[in-house]
PDB file of C-alpha atoms and ligand atoms in Angstrom:
ATOM      1  CA  MET A   1       0.000   0.000   0.000  1.00  0.00           C
ATOM      2  CA  ILE A   2       1.311   3.401  -0.932  1.00  0.00           C
ATOM      3  CA  GLU A   3      -0.042   4.840   2.320  1.00  0.00           C
ATOM      4  CA  ALA A   4       1.972   2.362   4.332  1.00  0.00           C
ATOM      5  CA  ARG A   5       5.185   3.046   2.456  1.00  0.00           C
ATOM      6  CA  PHE A   6       4.756   6.814   2.534  1.00  0.00           C
ATOM      7  CA  PRO A   7       2.986   7.627   5.758  1.00  0.00           C
ATOM      8  CA  MET A   8       1.713  11.179   6.002  1.00  0.00           C
ATOM      9  CA  ALA A   9       4.296  13.509   7.423  1.00  0.00           C
ATOM     10  CA  ILE A  10       3.563  14.486  10.974  1.00  0.00           C
ATOM     11  CA  THR A  11       3.525  18.253  10.898  1.00  0.00           C
ATOM     12  CA  SER A  12       3.165  19.771  14.308  1.00  0.00           C
ATOM     13  CA  ARG A  13       3.256  23.377  13.131  1.00  0.00           C
ATOM     14  CA  PRO A  14       0.394  24.739  11.067  1.00  0.00           C
ATOM     15  CA  ARG A  15       1.158  26.320   7.684  1.00  0.00           C
ATOM     16  CA  PRO A  16       1.583  30.025   8.404  1.00  0.00           C
ATOM     17  CA  LEU A  17      -0.880  32.593   7.092  1.00  0.00           C
ATOM     18  CA  VAL A  18       0.178  36.120   6.215  1.00  0.00           C
ATOM     19  CA  ALA A  19      -2.994  38.182   5.950  1.00  0.00           C
ATOM     20  CA  GLY A  20      -3.500  41.808   4.975  1.00  0.00           C
ATOM     21  CA  ASN A  21      -6.354  43.898   6.323  1.00  0.00           C
ATOM     22  CA  TRP A  22      -6.918  46.897   4.070  1.00  0.00           C
ATOM     23  CA  LYS A  23      -9.593  48.348   6.401  1.00  0.00           C
ATOM     24  CA  MET A  24     -11.491  51.245   4.772  1.00  0.00           C
ATOM     25  CA  ASN A  25      -8.768  51.824   2.205  1.00  0.00           C
ATOM     26  CA  GLY A  26      -8.579  51.080  -1.465  1.00  0.00           C
ATOM     27  CA  THR A  27     -10.399  51.725  -4.716  1.00  0.00           C
ATOM     28  CA  ARG A  28     -10.159  50.001  -8.068  1.00  0.00           C
ATOM     29  CA  ALA A  29      -6.883  51.844  -8.617  1.00  0.00           C
ATOM     30  CA  SER A  30      -5.433  49.773  -5.760  1.00  0.00           C
ATOM     31  CA  LEU A  31      -5.959  46.528  -7.649  1.00  0.00           C
ATOM     32  CA  SER A  32      -2.483  47.015  -9.114  1.00  0.00           C
ATOM     33  CA  GLU A  33      -1.144  46.285  -5.595  1.00  0.00           C
ATOM     34  CA  ILE A  34      -3.183  43.056  -5.449  1.00  0.00           C
ATOM     35  CA  LYS A  35      -1.811  42.043  -8.843  1.00  0.00           C
ATOM     36  CA  ALA A  36       1.730  42.838  -7.721  1.00  0.00           C
ATOM     37  CA  ILE A  37       1.280  40.698  -4.583  1.00  0.00           C
ATOM     38  CA  ALA A  38      -0.112  37.854  -6.689  1.00  0.00           C
ATOM     39  CA  ASP A  39       2.843  38.153  -9.072  1.00  0.00           C
ATOM     40  CA  GLY A  40       5.352  38.174  -6.221  1.00  0.00           C
ATOM     41  CA  TYR A  41       3.783  35.127  -4.559  1.00  0.00           C
ATOM     42  CA  ASP A  42       6.077  32.598  -6.180  1.00  0.00           C
ATOM     43  CA  VAL A  43       6.146  28.837  -5.705  1.00  0.00           C
ATOM     44  CA  ALA A  44       8.924  29.010  -3.113  1.00  0.00           C
ATOM     45  CA  LEU A  45       6.822  31.310  -0.924  1.00  0.00           C
ATOM     46  CA  GLN A  46       3.644  29.311  -1.613  1.00  0.00           C
ATOM     47  CA  ASN A  47       5.420  26.315  -0.106  1.00  0.00           C
ATOM     48  CA  ARG A  48       6.116  28.303   3.056  1.00  0.00           C
ATOM     49  CA  ALA A  49       2.999  30.340   3.773  1.00  0.00           C
ATOM     50  CA  ALA A  50      -0.553  31.112   2.665  1.00  0.00           C
ATOM     51  CA  LEU A  51      -1.148  34.730   1.625  1.00  0.00           C
ATOM     52  CA  LEU A  52      -4.435  36.599   1.917  1.00  0.00           C
ATOM     53  CA  ILE A  53      -5.644  40.161   1.406  1.00  0.00           C
ATOM     54  CA  CYS A  54      -8.907  41.209   3.052  1.00  0.00           C
ATOM     55  CA  THR A  55     -10.128  44.066   0.887  1.00  0.00           C
ATOM     56  CA  PRO A  56     -13.077  46.375   1.474  1.00  0.00           C
ATOM     57  CA  ALA A  57     -16.278  44.595   0.407  1.00  0.00           C
ATOM     58  CA  THR A  58     -16.478  46.808  -2.686  1.00  0.00           C
ATOM     59  CA  LEU A  59     -13.279  45.250  -4.033  1.00  0.00           C
ATOM     60  CA  VAL A  60     -13.740  41.579  -3.161  1.00  0.00           C
ATOM     61  CA  LEU A  61     -15.244  40.628  -6.514  1.00  0.00           C
ATOM     62  CA  THR A  62     -12.728  42.464  -8.674  1.00  0.00           C
ATOM     63  CA  ALA A  63      -9.777  41.519  -6.473  1.00  0.00           C
ATOM     64  CA  ALA A  64     -10.770  37.851  -6.585  1.00  0.00           C
ATOM     65  CA  ALA A  65     -11.076  38.095 -10.372  1.00  0.00           C
ATOM     66  CA  ALA A  66      -7.654  39.748 -10.546  1.00  0.00           C
ATOM     67  CA  CYS A  67      -6.198  36.820  -8.572  1.00  0.00           C
ATOM     68  CA  LEU A  68      -7.612  34.048 -10.704  1.00  0.00           C
ATOM     69  CA  GLY A  69      -4.790  31.648 -11.459  1.00  0.00           C
ATOM     70  CA  SER A  70      -2.828  32.855  -8.424  1.00  0.00           C
ATOM     71  CA  LYS A  71      -2.713  31.238  -4.989  1.00  0.00           C
ATOM     72  CA  LEU A  72      -3.279  34.604  -3.300  1.00  0.00           C
ATOM     73  CA  GLU A  73      -6.568  34.439  -1.375  1.00  0.00           C
ATOM     74  CA  ILE A  74      -9.071  37.283  -1.037  1.00  0.00           C
ATOM     75  CA  GLY A  75     -11.216  37.855   2.041  1.00  0.00           C
ATOM     76  CA  GLY A  76     -13.711  40.217   3.607  1.00  0.00           C
ATOM     77  CA  GLN A  77     -13.344  42.231   6.832  1.00  0.00           C
ATOM     78  CA  ASP A  78     -16.709  41.570   8.473  1.00  0.00           C
ATOM     79  CA  CYS A  79     -19.975  39.782   7.781  1.00  0.00           C
ATOM     80  CA  HIS A  80     -23.492  39.782   9.169  1.00  0.00           C
ATOM     81  CA  ALA A  81     -24.598  36.767  11.195  1.00  0.00           C
ATOM     82  CA  LYS A  82     -27.611  36.168   8.934  1.00  0.00           C
ATOM     83  CA  ALA A  83     -27.448  34.915   5.362  1.00  0.00           C
ATOM     84  CA  SER A  84     -29.874  37.525   3.981  1.00  0.00           C
ATOM     85  CA  GLY A  85     -32.704  39.804   5.017  1.00  0.00           C
ATOM     86  CA  ALA A  86     -33.675  43.310   6.049  1.00  0.00           C
ATOM     87  CA  HIS A  87     -30.269  44.584   7.229  1.00  0.00           C
ATOM     88  CA  THR A  88     -29.563  47.695   5.211  1.00  0.00           C
ATOM     89  CA  GLY A  89     -25.885  48.209   4.494  1.00  0.00           C
ATOM     90  CA  ASP A  90     -24.790  44.856   5.836  1.00  0.00           C
ATOM     91  CA  ILE A  91     -23.115  42.083   3.894  1.00  0.00           C
ATOM     92  CA  SER A  92     -23.486  38.376   4.552  1.00  0.00           C
ATOM     93  CA  ALA A  93     -20.834  35.698   4.555  1.00  0.00           C
ATOM     94  CA  GLU A  94     -22.700  34.050   1.690  1.00  0.00           C
ATOM     95  CA  MET A  95     -22.359  37.256  -0.354  1.00  0.00           C
ATOM     96  CA  LEU A  96     -18.629  37.404   0.334  1.00  0.00           C
ATOM     97  CA  ALA A  97     -18.254  33.759  -0.675  1.00  0.00           C
ATOM     98  CA  ASP A  98     -20.295  34.416  -3.810  1.00  0.00           C
ATOM     99  CA  SER A  99     -17.914  37.270  -4.665  1.00  0.00           C
ATOM    100  CA  GLY A 100     -14.865  35.043  -4.449  1.00  0.00           C
ATOM    101  CA  ALA A 101     -13.774  35.532  -0.839  1.00  0.00           C
ATOM    102  CA  SER A 102     -12.410  32.504   1.007  1.00  0.00           C
ATOM    103  CA  PHE A 103     -11.795  34.144   4.406  1.00  0.00           C
ATOM    104  CA  VAL A 104     -13.434  36.805   6.533  1.00  0.00           C
ATOM    105  CA  ILE A 105     -12.114  38.727   9.523  1.00  0.00           C
ATOM    106  CA  VAL A 106     -14.574  38.890  12.429  1.00  0.00           C
ATOM    107  CA  GLY A 107     -14.334  40.760  15.706  1.00  0.00           C
ATOM    108  CA  HIS A 108     -11.581  43.170  14.716  1.00  0.00           C
ATOM    109  CA  SER A 109     -11.079  45.599  17.605  1.00  0.00           C
ATOM    110  CA  GLU A 110     -12.178  48.476  15.387  1.00  0.00           C
ATOM    111  CA  ARG A 111     -15.529  46.743  14.900  1.00  0.00           C
ATOM    112  CA  ARG A 112     -15.753  45.798  18.578  1.00  0.00           C
ATOM    113  CA  ALA A 113     -15.175  49.493  19.403  1.00  0.00           C
ATOM    114  CA  ASP A 114     -16.955  51.320  16.550  1.00  0.00           C
ATOM    115  CA  HIS A 115     -19.950  48.996  16.286  1.00  0.00           C
ATOM    116  CA  GLY A 116     -20.255  47.653  19.815  1.00  0.00           C
ATOM    117  CA  GLU A 117     -19.568  44.086  18.742  1.00  0.00           C
ATOM    118  CA  THR A 118     -19.455  41.764  21.730  1.00  0.00           C
ATOM    119  CA  SER A 119     -17.885  38.316  21.705  1.00  0.00           C
ATOM    120  CA  THR A 120     -21.401  36.858  21.427  1.00  0.00           C
ATOM    121  CA  ILE A 121     -21.929  38.807  18.196  1.00  0.00           C
ATOM    122  CA  VAL A 122     -18.455  37.900  16.957  1.00  0.00           C
ATOM    123  CA  LYS A 123     -19.141  34.203  17.606  1.00  0.00           C
ATOM    124  CA  ALA A 124     -22.374  34.428  15.584  1.00  0.00           C
ATOM    125  CA  LYS A 125     -20.498  36.111  12.747  1.00  0.00           C
ATOM    126  CA  ALA A 126     -17.780  33.451  12.839  1.00  0.00           C
ATOM    127  CA  GLU A 127     -20.469  30.761  12.696  1.00  0.00           C
ATOM    128  CA  ALA A 128     -21.987  32.554   9.698  1.00  0.00           C
ATOM    129  CA  ALA A 129     -18.585  32.452   8.017  1.00  0.00           C
ATOM    130  CA  LEU A 130     -18.329  28.690   8.556  1.00  0.00           C
ATOM    131  CA  ARG A 131     -21.901  28.188   7.336  1.00  0.00           C
ATOM    132  CA  ALA A 132     -20.965  29.983   4.098  1.00  0.00           C
ATOM    133  CA  GLY A 133     -17.809  27.918   3.655  1.00  0.00           C
ATOM    134  CA  LEU A 134     -15.470  30.763   4.565  1.00  0.00           C
ATOM    135  CA  ARG A 135     -12.620  30.527   7.023  1.00  0.00           C
ATOM    136  CA  ALA A 136     -13.031  32.895   9.967  1.00  0.00           C
ATOM    137  CA  ILE A 137     -10.186  35.008  11.346  1.00  0.00           C
ATOM    138  CA  VAL A 138     -11.354  35.743  14.887  1.00  0.00           C
ATOM    139  CA  CYS A 139      -9.633  38.797  16.393  1.00  0.00           C
ATOM    140  CA  VAL A 140      -8.922  39.275  20.086  1.00  0.00           C
ATOM    141  CA  GLY A 141      -6.734  41.671  22.043  1.00  0.00           C
ATOM    142  CA  GLU A 142      -6.502  43.873  25.092  1.00  0.00           C
ATOM    143  CA  THR A 143      -6.639  47.668  25.308  1.00  0.00           C
ATOM    144  CA  ARG A 144      -3.821  49.694  26.781  1.00  0.00           C
ATOM    145  CA  ALA A 145      -5.776  50.187  30.026  1.00  0.00           C
ATOM    146  CA  GLU A 146      -6.377  46.447  30.302  1.00  0.00           C
ATOM    147  CA  ARG A 147      -2.686  45.709  29.777  1.00  0.00           C
ATOM    148  CA  GLU A 148      -1.642  48.309  32.326  1.00  0.00           C
ATOM    149  CA  ALA A 149      -4.097  46.799  34.807  1.00  0.00           C
ATOM    150  CA  GLY A 150      -2.498  43.377  34.333  1.00  0.00           C
ATOM    151  CA  LYS A 151      -5.664  41.980  32.769  1.00  0.00           C
ATOM    152  CA  THR A 152      -4.287  40.993  29.363  1.00  0.00           C
ATOM    153  CA  LEU A 153      -4.488  37.220  29.733  1.00  0.00           C
ATOM    154  CA  ALA A 154      -7.904  37.316  31.387  1.00  0.00           C
ATOM    155  CA  VAL A 155      -9.330  39.591  28.667  1.00  0.00           C
ATOM    156  CA  VAL A 156      -7.876  37.550  25.824  1.00  0.00           C
ATOM    157  CA  ARG A 157      -9.040  34.264  27.373  1.00  0.00           C
ATOM    158  CA  ARG A 158     -12.553  35.596  27.733  1.00  0.00           C
ATOM    159  CA  GLN A 159     -12.609  36.869  24.156  1.00  0.00           C
ATOM    160  CA  VAL A 160     -11.237  33.612  22.722  1.00  0.00           C
ATOM    161  CA  LYS A 161     -13.714  31.454  24.651  1.00  0.00           C
ATOM    162  CA  GLY A 162     -16.622  33.782  23.881  1.00  0.00           C
ATOM    163  CA  SER A 163     -15.862  34.291  20.188  1.00  0.00           C
ATOM    164  CA  LEU A 164     -14.926  30.774  19.045  1.00  0.00           C
ATOM    165  CA  PRO A 165     -17.529  29.464  16.610  1.00  0.00           C
ATOM    166  CA  GLU A 166     -19.369  26.212  17.203  1.00  0.00           C
ATOM    167  CA  GLY A 167     -17.704  23.685  14.900  1.00  0.00           C
ATOM    168  CA  ALA A 168     -14.315  25.415  14.919  1.00  0.00           C
ATOM    169  CA  SER A 169     -11.591  23.313  13.335  1.00  0.00           C
ATOM    170  CA  ARG A 170      -7.980  23.951  12.448  1.00  0.00           C
ATOM    171  CA  TRP A 171      -9.078  24.421   8.830  1.00  0.00           C
ATOM    172  CA  ASN A 172     -11.944  26.842   9.270  1.00  0.00           C
ATOM    173  CA  THR A 173     -10.887  29.035  12.184  1.00  0.00           C
ATOM    174  CA  ILE A 174      -7.852  31.220  12.760  1.00  0.00           C
ATOM    175  CA  ILE A 175      -7.231  33.336  15.849  1.00  0.00           C
ATOM    176  CA  ALA A 176      -5.581  36.747  15.486  1.00  0.00           C
ATOM    177  CA  TYR A 177      -4.088  38.297  18.606  1.00  0.00           C
ATOM    178  CA  GLU A 178      -3.994  42.056  18.126  1.00  0.00           C
ATOM    179  CA  PRO A 179      -3.273  44.234  21.149  1.00  0.00           C
ATOM    180  CA  VAL A 180      -5.490  47.265  20.545  1.00  0.00           C
ATOM    181  CA  TRP A 181      -2.723  49.657  21.603  1.00  0.00           C
ATOM    182  CA  ALA A 182      -0.371  48.183  18.998  1.00  0.00           C
ATOM    183  CA  ILE A 183      -2.711  48.686  16.042  1.00  0.00           C
ATOM    184  CA  GLY A 184      -1.621  51.500  13.757  1.00  0.00           C
ATOM    185  CA  THR A 185       0.659  52.988  16.428  1.00  0.00           C
ATOM    186  CA  GLY A 186       4.077  51.610  15.516  1.00  0.00           C
ATOM    187  CA  LEU A 187       4.210  50.056  19.000  1.00  0.00           C
ATOM    188  CA  THR A 188       4.537  46.314  19.476  1.00  0.00           C
ATOM    189  CA  PRO A 189       4.627  44.152  22.596  1.00  0.00           C
ATOM    190  CA  THR A 190       7.981  42.672  23.546  1.00  0.00           C
ATOM    191  CA  ILE A 191       8.826  39.287  22.109  1.00  0.00           C
ATOM    192  CA  ALA A 192       8.334  37.824  25.599  1.00  0.00           C
ATOM    193  CA  ASP A 193       4.864  39.369  25.866  1.00  0.00           C
ATOM    194  CA  VAL A 194       3.843  38.038  22.438  1.00  0.00           C
ATOM    195  CA  ALA A 195       5.135  34.599  23.428  1.00  0.00           C
ATOM    196  CA  GLU A 196       3.219  34.685  26.706  1.00  0.00           C
ATOM    197  CA  VAL A 197      -0.121  35.656  25.165  1.00  0.00           C
ATOM    198  CA  HIS A 198       0.173  33.236  22.236  1.00  0.00           C
ATOM    199  CA  ALA A 199       1.055  30.341  24.548  1.00  0.00           C
ATOM    200  CA  ASP A 200      -1.905  31.229  26.700  1.00  0.00           C
ATOM    201  CA  ILE A 201      -4.238  31.345  23.670  1.00  0.00           C
ATOM    202  CA  ARG A 202      -2.962  27.886  22.668  1.00  0.00           C
ATOM    203  CA  LYS A 203      -3.805  26.683  26.164  1.00  0.00           C
ATOM    204  CA  THR A 204      -7.292  28.185  26.011  1.00  0.00           C
ATOM    205  CA  LEU A 205      -7.848  26.506  22.635  1.00  0.00           C
ATOM    206  CA  ARG A 206      -6.689  23.182  24.101  1.00  0.00           C
ATOM    207  CA  GLY A 207      -9.309  23.453  26.812  1.00  0.00           C
ATOM    208  CA  ALA A 208     -12.032  24.375  24.320  1.00  0.00           C
ATOM    209  CA  LEU A 209     -11.178  22.147  21.360  1.00  0.00           C
ATOM    210  CA  GLY A 210      -8.765  19.445  22.509  1.00  0.00           C
ATOM    211  CA  ALA A 211      -5.034  19.131  22.002  1.00  0.00           C
ATOM    212  CA  ASP A 212      -5.024  18.012  18.362  1.00  0.00           C
ATOM    213  CA  THR A 213      -7.152  20.842  16.968  1.00  0.00           C
ATOM    214  CA  ALA A 214      -5.614  23.414  19.282  1.00  0.00           C
ATOM    215  CA  GLY A 215      -2.081  22.396  18.329  1.00  0.00           C
ATOM    216  CA  ARG A 216      -2.750  22.962  14.658  1.00  0.00           C
ATOM    217  CA  MET A 217      -4.998  26.025  14.742  1.00  0.00           C
ATOM    218  CA  ARG A 218      -3.242  29.122  13.474  1.00  0.00           C
ATOM    219  CA  ILE A 219      -2.710  31.993  15.882  1.00  0.00           C
ATOM    220  CA  LEU A 220      -1.683  35.168  14.053  1.00  0.00           C
ATOM    221  CA  TYR A 221      -0.038  38.199  15.591  1.00  0.00           C
ATOM    222  CA  GLY A 222      -1.268  41.628  14.459  1.00  0.00           C
ATOM    223  CA  GLY A 223      -0.443  45.204  15.423  1.00  0.00           C
ATOM    224  CA  SER A 224       2.249  47.303  13.708  1.00  0.00           C
ATOM    225  CA  VAL A 225       3.826  44.379  11.866  1.00  0.00           C
ATOM    226  CA  LYS A 226       6.346  45.910   9.443  1.00  0.00           C
ATOM    227  CA  PRO A 227       9.070  44.556   7.168  1.00  0.00           C
ATOM    228  CA  ASP A 228      11.724  45.331   9.790  1.00  0.00           C
ATOM    229  CA  ASN A 229      10.062  43.543  12.731  1.00  0.00           C
ATOM    230  CA  ALA A 230       8.303  40.701  10.902  1.00  0.00           C
ATOM    231  CA  ALA A 231      11.077  38.132  11.093  1.00  0.00           C
ATOM    232  CA  ALA A 232      11.453  38.565  14.864  1.00  0.00           C
ATOM    233  CA  LEU A 233       7.705  38.414  15.519  1.00  0.00           C
ATOM    234  CA  MET A 234       7.105  35.455  13.204  1.00  0.00           C
ATOM    235  CA  ALA A 235       9.894  33.513  14.916  1.00  0.00           C
ATOM    236  CA  VAL A 236       8.087  33.581  18.271  1.00  0.00           C
ATOM    237  CA  ALA A 237       6.708  30.233  19.457  1.00  0.00           C
ATOM    238  CA  ASN A 238       2.982  29.831  18.723  1.00  0.00           C
ATOM    239  CA  VAL A 239       2.971  32.686  16.192  1.00  0.00           C
ATOM    240  CA  ASP A 240       1.640  31.114  12.999  1.00  0.00           C
ATOM    241  CA  GLY A 241       1.498  34.186  10.816  1.00  0.00           C
ATOM    242  CA  ALA A 242       0.512  37.831  10.810  1.00  0.00           C
ATOM    243  CA  LEU A 243      -2.460  40.117  10.339  1.00  0.00           C
ATOM    244  CA  ILE A 244      -1.203  43.327   8.798  1.00  0.00           C
ATOM    245  CA  GLY A 245      -3.003  46.620   8.406  1.00  0.00           C
ATOM    246  CA  GLY A 246      -1.051  49.644   7.161  1.00  0.00           C
ATOM    247  CA  ALA A 247       1.867  47.683   5.742  1.00  0.00           C
ATOM    248  CA  SER A 248      -0.437  45.508   3.622  1.00  0.00           C
ATOM    249  CA  LEU A 249      -1.516  48.403   1.401  1.00  0.00           C
ATOM    250  CA  LYS A 250       1.713  48.374  -0.591  1.00  0.00           C
ATOM    251  CA  ALA A 251       2.696  45.153  -2.330  1.00  0.00           C
ATOM    252  CA  ALA A 252       6.394  45.755  -1.668  1.00  0.00           C
ATOM    253  CA  ASP A 253       5.873  46.036   2.108  1.00  0.00           C
ATOM    254  CA  PHE A 254       3.455  43.117   2.307  1.00  0.00           C
ATOM    255  CA  LEU A 255       5.768  40.863   0.302  1.00  0.00           C
ATOM    256  CA  ALA A 256       8.733  41.972   2.415  1.00  0.00           C
ATOM    257  CA  ILE A 257       6.825  40.870   5.535  1.00  0.00           C
ATOM    258  CA  ALA A 258       5.810  37.560   3.967  1.00  0.00           C
ATOM    259  CA  ALA A 259       9.471  37.043   3.052  1.00  0.00           C
ATOM    260  CA  ALA A 260      10.070  36.350   6.765  1.00  0.00           C
ATOM    261  CA  TYR A 261       8.875  32.829   5.869  1.00  0.00           C
ATOM    262  CA  ARG A 262      11.216  32.301   2.912  1.00  0.00           C
TER     263      ARG A 262
HETATM  264  P1  LIG B   1      -1.624  47.704  11.680  1.00  0.00           P
HETATM  265  O1  LIG B   1      -3.100  47.089  11.801  1.00  0.00           O
HETATM  266  O2  LIG B   1      -0.755  46.672  11.016  1.00  0.00           O
HETATM  267  O3  LIG B   1      -1.796  48.927  10.797  1.00  0.00           O
HETATM  268  O4  LIG B   1      -1.159  48.025  13.041  1.00  0.00           O
HETATM  269  C1  LIG B   1      -3.279  45.747  12.135  1.00  0.00           C
HETATM  270  C2  LIG B   1      -4.758  45.412  12.146  1.00  0.00           C
HETATM  271  O5  LIG B   1      -5.565  46.220  12.636  1.00  0.00           O
HETATM  272  O6  LIG B   1      -5.163  44.337  11.676  1.00  0.00           O
END
């Protein structure tokens, strides 16, 4: 039997994911950056890491079309919990999937803050993503006040437990740890702090999902990831990729960050 002669490799570490979050930035003119990322995503890098850009909803369809034939994935930044209905201005996970998205970010701190999204809402959105066949990137992270009060681990634990979708697997769910105070500020936690929080998230996942799933679920770090700090952050234990805001808007910067995995 071929299976017996070539047993499946035992890979303890998940394949890293380098994800861009364009936030409320980008018009059709920005598609040249998507094309440049797709062009720079060569086979050597494909073997090392998955690459994703989460565009504004207005660009998902055209960005996905621009990536046809490339391994670069396109995702959304939020979805409604329902598949359709009277929710003016909202977009469902099914609509994102129909437009060519394969991932969606849920529970980004900007949505938790600007739109009052609680972990209960985030969990429902993540479940909507899974229902639509999308992979959910579930964001968690403490504010500056919470960190200064020594509450980081408690806050992150509560958010992870409260936001994890029913049916979460290592394929369909990704956690992104993004300290709120590190987003868009140029500040990052120390390597030791990143290591501590990521190890603690892994532990929380073990309790919720069991050792096998938890060991292989990707935990991304996000918050002021730049080309010059990416290699150090991506080398931290239990960091399985990055979620990148500002530095994902330019193909050269995004590819320079992804190059940490070359
Ligand atoms: P930043 O944003 O890389 O600009 O800090 C990260 C994020 O909010 O996902």
